[in-house]
Amino acid sequence: MSGLTARGLLPAVLGVLGVRTVREAARPGGGTAGVEKDRAAQAGAVGFVPEGELDTAHDQPVTADEAAALGAVASGDWEAAAGWVAGAGRDWEERRRRVGVLARAAARDGAWLAAWEAARPGDAAAALVAADAAVRAAWDVRARGAARTQEQFRHFRELLLTAQRAAHAAQEAADPADPVPYVVEQGVGTGLGYPHQRYEELWARITARAPRLLCAHTAAVEYWTARWRGSHELALGFATRAADGARPGELLRLLPLIAYFEDESGEQGLQDHYKRPEVVEAVDAALADLAAAAPGDRRTAALRHLLAWMLFWQDRDAEAVEQFRAVDGYVGALPWTRHARPERQYAHARDWAVRAAARRA
């Protein structure tokens, strides 16, 4: 690792922080304003998006068909939405994505969805979007502080119970081969705190229909973390088993990265955390998985965002820059979304990596 002068930090900062690494000391706000500005200018000079222009709602560009579907429902055209969901066919990953896009829109304004349900009673796709919208509405309440008081927590729980009923209704209406209504219920299980046995029963229903569905696996590894209903050991065990059983390019090597990210702790510097041999090995395996993925696979964005973060902490700046370049402009993904100002956290790590890589070139 290069010295303090090369990192642009005041020696006094490192002295106060003792054994913490230089990168740890230099998290957003930890350096001088001039140094931060210089880093941003250098990143901008090689084509990276300025911090103030980063999209915090998406992890990658919105597709033309998604934009068209959202435009249609904004004008009340539910038939376009129904056709868009149907167009995914039995590509369950894509069906889940399209349902999620529409559910987010319905959670904000569901008049078009109500019209769809009224026009086609019992429609499986409408029931699925309604269930997912109910789950998202509950979690939106929690994100606004639903667990701060007993009354707010009860409201969150009541909304999840409503969402649970909607998910069960969607399951009854669905094609028996469709795993997506059960994937939707995963958000209910995490929020309500399904006991492990009950969650495993839900998981069995999903995997009986789609054994290696990435969206389901990412939701499951979150359930098993200490942050929610398990522990780091349970989350990493689940993630490792799933990743080891996958074929290259299926992107399930993302799962151990999520488990290691969820195990971040203020008690240990992040550079020490991410430089552990087992984490470096997981990052290398994920890079190989990414290289084997099909061109244009939109699921790679989530993996690239986490890889950029971990490569940054591993001092692998040139490799980090490659990942930042692939996703630049969009910060609506882990790890950035865990921060109050995701665009600032992203820009800091990106701009540091750009400058460090240039120094080493």
Coordinates of C-alpha atoms in Angstrom, one line a residue:
M1 CA 0.0 0.0 0.0
S2 CA 1.3 3.4 -0.8
G3 CA 2.1 6.0 1.8
L4 CA 0.1 8.8 3.4
T5 CA 1.2 11.4 0.9
A6 CA 0.1 9.3 -2.0
R7 CA -3.3 8.8 -0.4
G8 CA -3.6 12.5 0.2
L9 CA -4.3 12.2 4.0
L10 CA -3.0 14.2 6.8
P11 CA -0.7 12.2 9.1
A12 CA -2.6 13.5 12.1
V13 CA -5.8 11.7 10.9
L14 CA -4.0 8.3 10.9
G15 CA -2.4 9.0 14.3
V16 CA -5.8 9.6 15.9
L17 CA -7.3 6.5 14.4
G18 CA -4.4 4.3 15.5
V19 CA -4.2 0.9 13.8
R20 CA -7.1 1.5 11.3
T21 CA -6.0 1.4 7.7
V22 CA -5.5 4.5 5.6
R23 CA -8.5 3.7 3.4
E24 CA -10.6 3.2 6.5
A25 CA -9.6 6.6 7.8
A26 CA -10.5 8.1 4.4
R27 CA -14.1 7.2 4.2
P28 CA -16.4 10.1 3.0
G29 CA -15.7 13.2 5.0
G30 CA -12.5 11.8 6.4
G31 CA -10.2 13.6 4.0
T32 CA -9.8 17.3 3.1
A33 CA -12.3 18.9 0.8
G34 CA -9.5 19.7 -1.7
V35 CA -8.4 16.1 -1.9
E36 CA -12.0 14.9 -2.5
K37 CA -12.4 17.6 -5.2
D38 CA -9.2 16.5 -6.9
R39 CA -10.3 12.9 -6.9
A40 CA -13.7 13.8 -8.4
A41 CA -12.0 15.9 -11.1
Q42 CA -9.7 13.1 -12.1
A43 CA -12.6 10.6 -12.3
G44 CA -14.6 13.1 -14.3
A45 CA -11.7 13.6 -16.7
V46 CA -11.8 9.9 -17.7
G47 CA -15.6 9.9 -18.2
F48 CA -17.1 9.0 -14.9
V49 CA -20.5 10.5 -13.9
P50 CA -20.3 13.4 -11.4
E51 CA -21.7 12.6 -7.9
G52 CA -24.6 15.0 -8.3
E53 CA -25.8 13.2 -11.4
L54 CA -25.8 9.6 -10.1
D55 CA -29.1 7.7 -10.3
T56 CA -30.0 6.4 -6.8
A57 CA -33.1 4.6 -7.8
H58 CA -31.7 2.0 -10.2
D59 CA -28.7 -0.3 -10.4
Q60 CA -28.4 0.1 -14.2
P61 CA -30.1 1.9 -17.1
V62 CA -33.9 1.4 -17.4
T63 CA -34.7 -0.7 -20.5
A64 CA -36.9 0.7 -23.3
D65 CA -39.6 -1.9 -22.6
E66 CA -39.6 -1.1 -18.9
A67 CA -39.9 2.6 -19.6
A68 CA -42.8 1.9 -22.0
A69 CA -44.6 -0.2 -19.4
L70 CA -44.3 2.4 -16.7
G71 CA -45.4 5.1 -19.1
A72 CA -48.5 3.0 -19.9
V73 CA -49.6 2.4 -16.4
A74 CA -49.0 6.0 -15.5
S75 CA -51.7 6.8 -18.1
G76 CA -54.0 4.0 -16.7
D77 CA -53.2 1.4 -19.4
W78 CA -53.2 -1.8 -17.4
E79 CA -53.5 -3.9 -20.6
A80 CA -50.0 -2.9 -21.6
A81 CA -48.8 -4.0 -18.1
A82 CA -50.5 -7.4 -18.5
G83 CA -49.0 -7.9 -21.9
W84 CA -45.5 -7.0 -20.6
V85 CA -45.7 -9.5 -17.8
A86 CA -47.0 -12.2 -20.2
G87 CA -44.1 -11.4 -22.5
A88 CA -41.7 -12.8 -20.0
G89 CA -43.1 -16.3 -20.6
R90 CA -41.4 -18.9 -18.4
D91 CA -38.3 -16.9 -17.9
W92 CA -38.9 -16.8 -14.2
E93 CA -36.1 -14.4 -13.4
E94 CA -37.5 -12.0 -16.0
R95 CA -41.0 -12.5 -14.8
R96 CA -39.9 -11.6 -11.3
R97 CA -38.2 -8.5 -12.6
R98 CA -41.2 -7.3 -14.5
V99 CA -43.6 -8.0 -11.7
G100 CA -41.3 -6.0 -9.3
V101 CA -41.2 -3.0 -11.6
L102 CA -45.0 -2.9 -11.8
A103 CA -45.4 -3.6 -8.1
R104 CA -43.2 -0.6 -7.3
A105 CA -45.4 1.6 -9.5
A106 CA -48.6 0.1 -8.0
A107 CA -47.4 0.7 -4.4
R108 CA -47.3 4.5 -5.3
D109 CA -50.5 4.6 -7.3
G110 CA -52.6 1.5 -7.7
A111 CA -55.6 2.8 -9.6
W112 CA -54.5 1.0 -12.8
L113 CA -54.0 -2.2 -11.0
A114 CA -57.5 -2.0 -9.4
A115 CA -58.9 -1.5 -12.9
W116 CA -57.0 -4.6 -14.1
E117 CA -58.3 -6.7 -11.2
A118 CA -61.8 -5.5 -11.9
A119 CA -61.7 -6.3 -15.6
R120 CA -60.1 -9.7 -15.1
P121 CA -61.2 -11.2 -11.8
G122 CA -58.8 -14.0 -10.8
D123 CA -56.1 -13.0 -13.2
A124 CA -52.9 -14.6 -12.0
A125 CA -50.6 -11.8 -13.1
A126 CA -52.7 -9.1 -11.6
A127 CA -52.9 -11.1 -8.3
L128 CA -49.1 -11.5 -8.4
V129 CA -48.5 -7.8 -8.9
A130 CA -51.0 -6.9 -6.2
A131 CA -49.2 -9.3 -3.7
D132 CA -45.8 -7.8 -4.5
A133 CA -47.1 -4.3 -4.2
A134 CA -48.5 -5.1 -0.8
V135 CA -45.2 -6.5 0.3
R136 CA -43.4 -3.4 -0.9
A137 CA -45.9 -1.1 0.7
A138 CA -45.2 -2.7 4.1
W139 CA -41.5 -2.5 3.7
D140 CA -41.7 1.1 2.6
V141 CA -43.5 1.9 5.9
R142 CA -40.7 0.2 7.8
A143 CA -38.1 2.1 5.9
R144 CA -39.8 5.3 7.1
G145 CA -39.3 4.2 10.7
A146 CA -41.9 1.5 11.2
A147 CA -40.0 -0.1 14.1
R148 CA -39.4 3.0 16.2
T149 CA -42.5 2.5 18.3
Q150 CA -44.8 -0.4 19.2
E151 CA -47.6 1.2 17.3
Q152 CA -45.5 1.6 14.2
F153 CA -44.2 -1.9 14.5
R154 CA -47.8 -3.2 14.7
H155 CA -48.7 -1.3 11.6
F156 CA -45.8 -2.8 9.7
R157 CA -46.8 -6.3 10.9
E158 CA -50.5 -5.7 9.9
L159 CA -49.4 -4.7 6.5
L160 CA -47.3 -7.8 6.1
L161 CA -50.1 -10.0 7.2
T162 CA -52.3 -8.4 4.5
A163 CA -49.4 -9.0 2.0
Q164 CA -49.2 -12.6 3.2
R165 CA -52.8 -13.2 2.3
A166 CA -52.3 -11.6 -1.1
A167 CA -49.3 -13.8 -1.7
H168 CA -51.2 -16.9 -0.8
A169 CA -54.0 -15.8 -3.2
A170 CA -51.5 -15.3 -5.9
Q171 CA -50.1 -18.7 -5.3
E172 CA -53.5 -20.3 -5.7
A173 CA -54.2 -18.4 -8.9
A174 CA -50.8 -19.1 -10.5
D175 CA -49.6 -21.6 -13.0
P176 CA -48.4 -24.5 -10.8
A177 CA -44.9 -24.2 -12.3
D178 CA -44.5 -20.5 -11.5
P179 CA -42.1 -19.9 -8.5
V180 CA -42.6 -16.1 -8.5
P181 CA -45.6 -16.0 -6.1
Y182 CA -43.5 -17.9 -3.6
V183 CA -40.5 -15.6 -4.1
V184 CA -42.8 -12.7 -3.3
E185 CA -43.7 -14.4 0.0
Q186 CA -40.0 -14.4 0.9
G187 CA -40.3 -10.7 1.8
V188 CA -43.2 -11.5 4.1
G189 CA -41.2 -14.3 5.8
T190 CA -38.3 -12.1 6.5
G191 CA -40.4 -9.3 7.9
L192 CA -42.7 -11.5 10.0
G193 CA -39.8 -13.6 11.2
Y194 CA -40.9 -17.0 9.9
P195 CA -39.4 -19.7 12.0
H196 CA -36.6 -21.5 10.2
Q197 CA -38.7 -24.6 9.5
R198 CA -41.5 -22.6 8.0
Y199 CA -39.0 -20.6 5.8
E200 CA -37.4 -23.8 4.7
E201 CA -40.8 -25.1 3.6
L202 CA -41.4 -22.0 1.6
W203 CA -37.9 -22.4 0.1
A204 CA -38.7 -26.0 -0.9
R205 CA -41.7 -24.7 -2.8
I206 CA -39.5 -22.3 -4.7
T207 CA -36.7 -24.7 -5.5
A208 CA -39.1 -27.4 -6.6
R209 CA -40.1 -25.0 -9.4
A210 CA -36.7 -23.2 -10.1
P211 CA -33.7 -24.7 -8.3
R212 CA -31.2 -21.9 -9.1
L213 CA -33.3 -18.7 -9.3
L214 CA -30.9 -15.9 -8.4
C215 CA -33.6 -13.5 -7.2
A216 CA -34.9 -16.1 -4.8
H217 CA -31.4 -16.9 -3.5
T218 CA -30.5 -13.3 -2.8
A219 CA -33.7 -12.9 -0.8
A220 CA -33.0 -16.1 1.1
V221 CA -29.4 -15.2 2.0
E222 CA -30.7 -12.0 3.5
Y223 CA -33.2 -14.0 5.6
W224 CA -30.4 -16.1 7.0
T225 CA -28.2 -13.2 8.0
A226 CA -27.8 -12.0 11.6
R227 CA -29.4 -8.7 10.5
W228 CA -32.7 -10.6 10.0
R229 CA -33.5 -14.2 11.1
G230 CA -30.2 -16.1 11.4
S231 CA -26.5 -15.6 11.8
H232 CA -23.4 -15.0 9.7
E233 CA -22.6 -18.7 9.9
L234 CA -26.1 -19.6 8.6
A235 CA -26.0 -17.1 5.9
L236 CA -22.5 -18.0 4.7
G237 CA -23.3 -21.7 4.9
F238 CA -26.5 -21.2 2.8
A239 CA -24.6 -19.0 0.3
T240 CA -21.6 -21.3 -0.1
R241 CA -23.7 -24.4 -0.6
A242 CA -25.8 -22.7 -3.3
A243 CA -22.7 -21.2 -5.0
D244 CA -20.8 -24.4 -5.0
G245 CA -23.8 -26.2 -6.6
A246 CA -24.1 -23.7 -9.5
R247 CA -22.7 -23.7 -13.0
P248 CA -20.3 -20.9 -14.1
G249 CA -22.3 -17.9 -15.3
E250 CA -25.4 -18.5 -13.1
L251 CA -24.1 -15.7 -10.9
L252 CA -24.8 -17.5 -7.6
R253 CA -21.2 -16.6 -6.5
L254 CA -22.9 -13.3 -5.6
L255 CA -24.3 -15.0 -2.5
P256 CA -21.1 -15.3 -0.5
L257 CA -20.4 -11.7 -1.2
I258 CA -23.7 -10.7 0.3
A259 CA -23.0 -12.8 3.3
Y260 CA -19.6 -11.2 3.8
F261 CA -21.0 -7.7 3.2
E262 CA -23.7 -8.3 5.8
D263 CA -21.0 -9.3 8.3
E264 CA -19.3 -5.9 8.1
S265 CA -18.6 -4.6 11.6
G266 CA -17.3 -1.4 13.1
E267 CA -15.2 -3.5 15.4
Q268 CA -12.9 -4.5 12.5
G269 CA -11.5 -2.2 9.8
L270 CA -13.2 -2.9 6.5
Q271 CA -9.8 -3.4 4.8
D272 CA -9.0 -6.1 7.3
H273 CA -12.4 -7.6 6.9
Y274 CA -12.3 -7.8 3.1
K275 CA -8.6 -8.8 2.8
R276 CA -9.2 -12.1 4.7
P277 CA -8.1 -15.0 2.4
E278 CA -11.6 -16.5 2.3
V279 CA -13.1 -13.2 1.2
V280 CA -10.4 -12.7 -1.5
E281 CA -11.2 -16.2 -2.7
A282 CA -14.9 -15.5 -2.8
V283 CA -14.2 -12.3 -4.8
D284 CA -12.0 -14.2 -7.3
A285 CA -14.7 -16.9 -7.7
A286 CA -17.3 -14.2 -8.3
L287 CA -15.1 -12.6 -11.0
A288 CA -14.9 -16.0 -12.8
D289 CA -18.7 -16.4 -12.5
L290 CA -19.2 -12.9 -14.0
A291 CA -16.8 -13.7 -16.8
A292 CA -18.9 -16.8 -17.7
A293 CA -22.2 -14.9 -17.7
A294 CA -24.2 -14.4 -20.9
P295 CA -23.6 -11.1 -22.6
G296 CA -26.3 -8.6 -21.7
D297 CA -27.4 -10.5 -18.6
R298 CA -28.9 -7.7 -16.5
R299 CA -28.4 -9.6 -13.3
T300 CA -24.6 -8.9 -13.5
A301 CA -25.2 -5.4 -12.2
A302 CA -25.8 -6.4 -8.6
L303 CA -22.7 -8.5 -8.7
R304 CA -20.6 -5.8 -10.2
H305 CA -21.6 -3.2 -7.5
L306 CA -20.5 -5.5 -4.7
L307 CA -17.3 -6.5 -6.5
A308 CA -16.4 -2.8 -6.9
W309 CA -16.8 -2.3 -3.2
M310 CA -14.8 -5.3 -2.2
L311 CA -12.0 -4.9 -4.8
F312 CA -11.7 -1.3 -3.5
W313 CA -11.1 -2.5 0.0
Q314 CA -8.7 -5.2 -1.2
D315 CA -6.5 -2.5 -2.9
R316 CA -7.2 -4.0 -6.2
D317 CA -7.9 -0.6 -7.7
A318 CA -7.6 -1.3 -11.4
E319 CA -10.0 -4.2 -11.1
A320 CA -12.4 -2.1 -9.0
V321 CA -12.3 0.6 -11.7
E322 CA -13.3 -2.0 -14.3
Q323 CA -16.4 -2.8 -12.3
F324 CA -17.2 0.9 -11.6
R325 CA -16.9 1.6 -15.3
A326 CA -19.5 -1.1 -16.1
V327 CA -22.2 0.3 -13.6
D328 CA -21.3 3.9 -13.5
G329 CA -24.1 6.4 -13.2
Y330 CA -26.3 4.1 -11.1
V331 CA -26.1 3.5 -7.4
G332 CA -29.4 1.8 -6.5
A333 CA -27.8 -1.4 -5.3
L334 CA -25.9 -2.9 -2.4
P335 CA -23.6 -1.7 -0.9
W336 CA -24.4 1.9 -1.6
T337 CA -28.1 1.7 -0.6
R338 CA -27.2 1.0 3.0
H339 CA -25.9 4.6 3.3
A340 CA -27.9 7.7 4.0
R341 CA -26.2 9.3 0.9
P342 CA -25.5 6.4 -1.5
E343 CA -24.2 8.6 -4.2
R344 CA -21.5 10.0 -1.9
Q345 CA -20.4 6.6 -0.7
Y346 CA -20.2 5.3 -4.3
A347 CA -18.4 8.4 -5.6
H348 CA -15.8 8.3 -2.8
A349 CA -14.8 4.7 -3.4
R350 CA -14.9 5.1 -7.2
D351 CA -12.9 8.3 -7.3
W352 CA -10.3 6.9 -4.9
A353 CA -9.9 3.7 -7.0
V354 CA -9.6 5.8 -10.2
R355 CA -6.9 7.9 -8.7
A356 CA -5.0 5.0 -7.1
A357 CA -5.1 2.9 -10.3
A358 CA -3.8 5.9 -12.3
R359 CA -0.9 6.3 -9.8
R360 CA 0.0 2.6 -10.2
A361 CA -0.3 2.5 -14.0

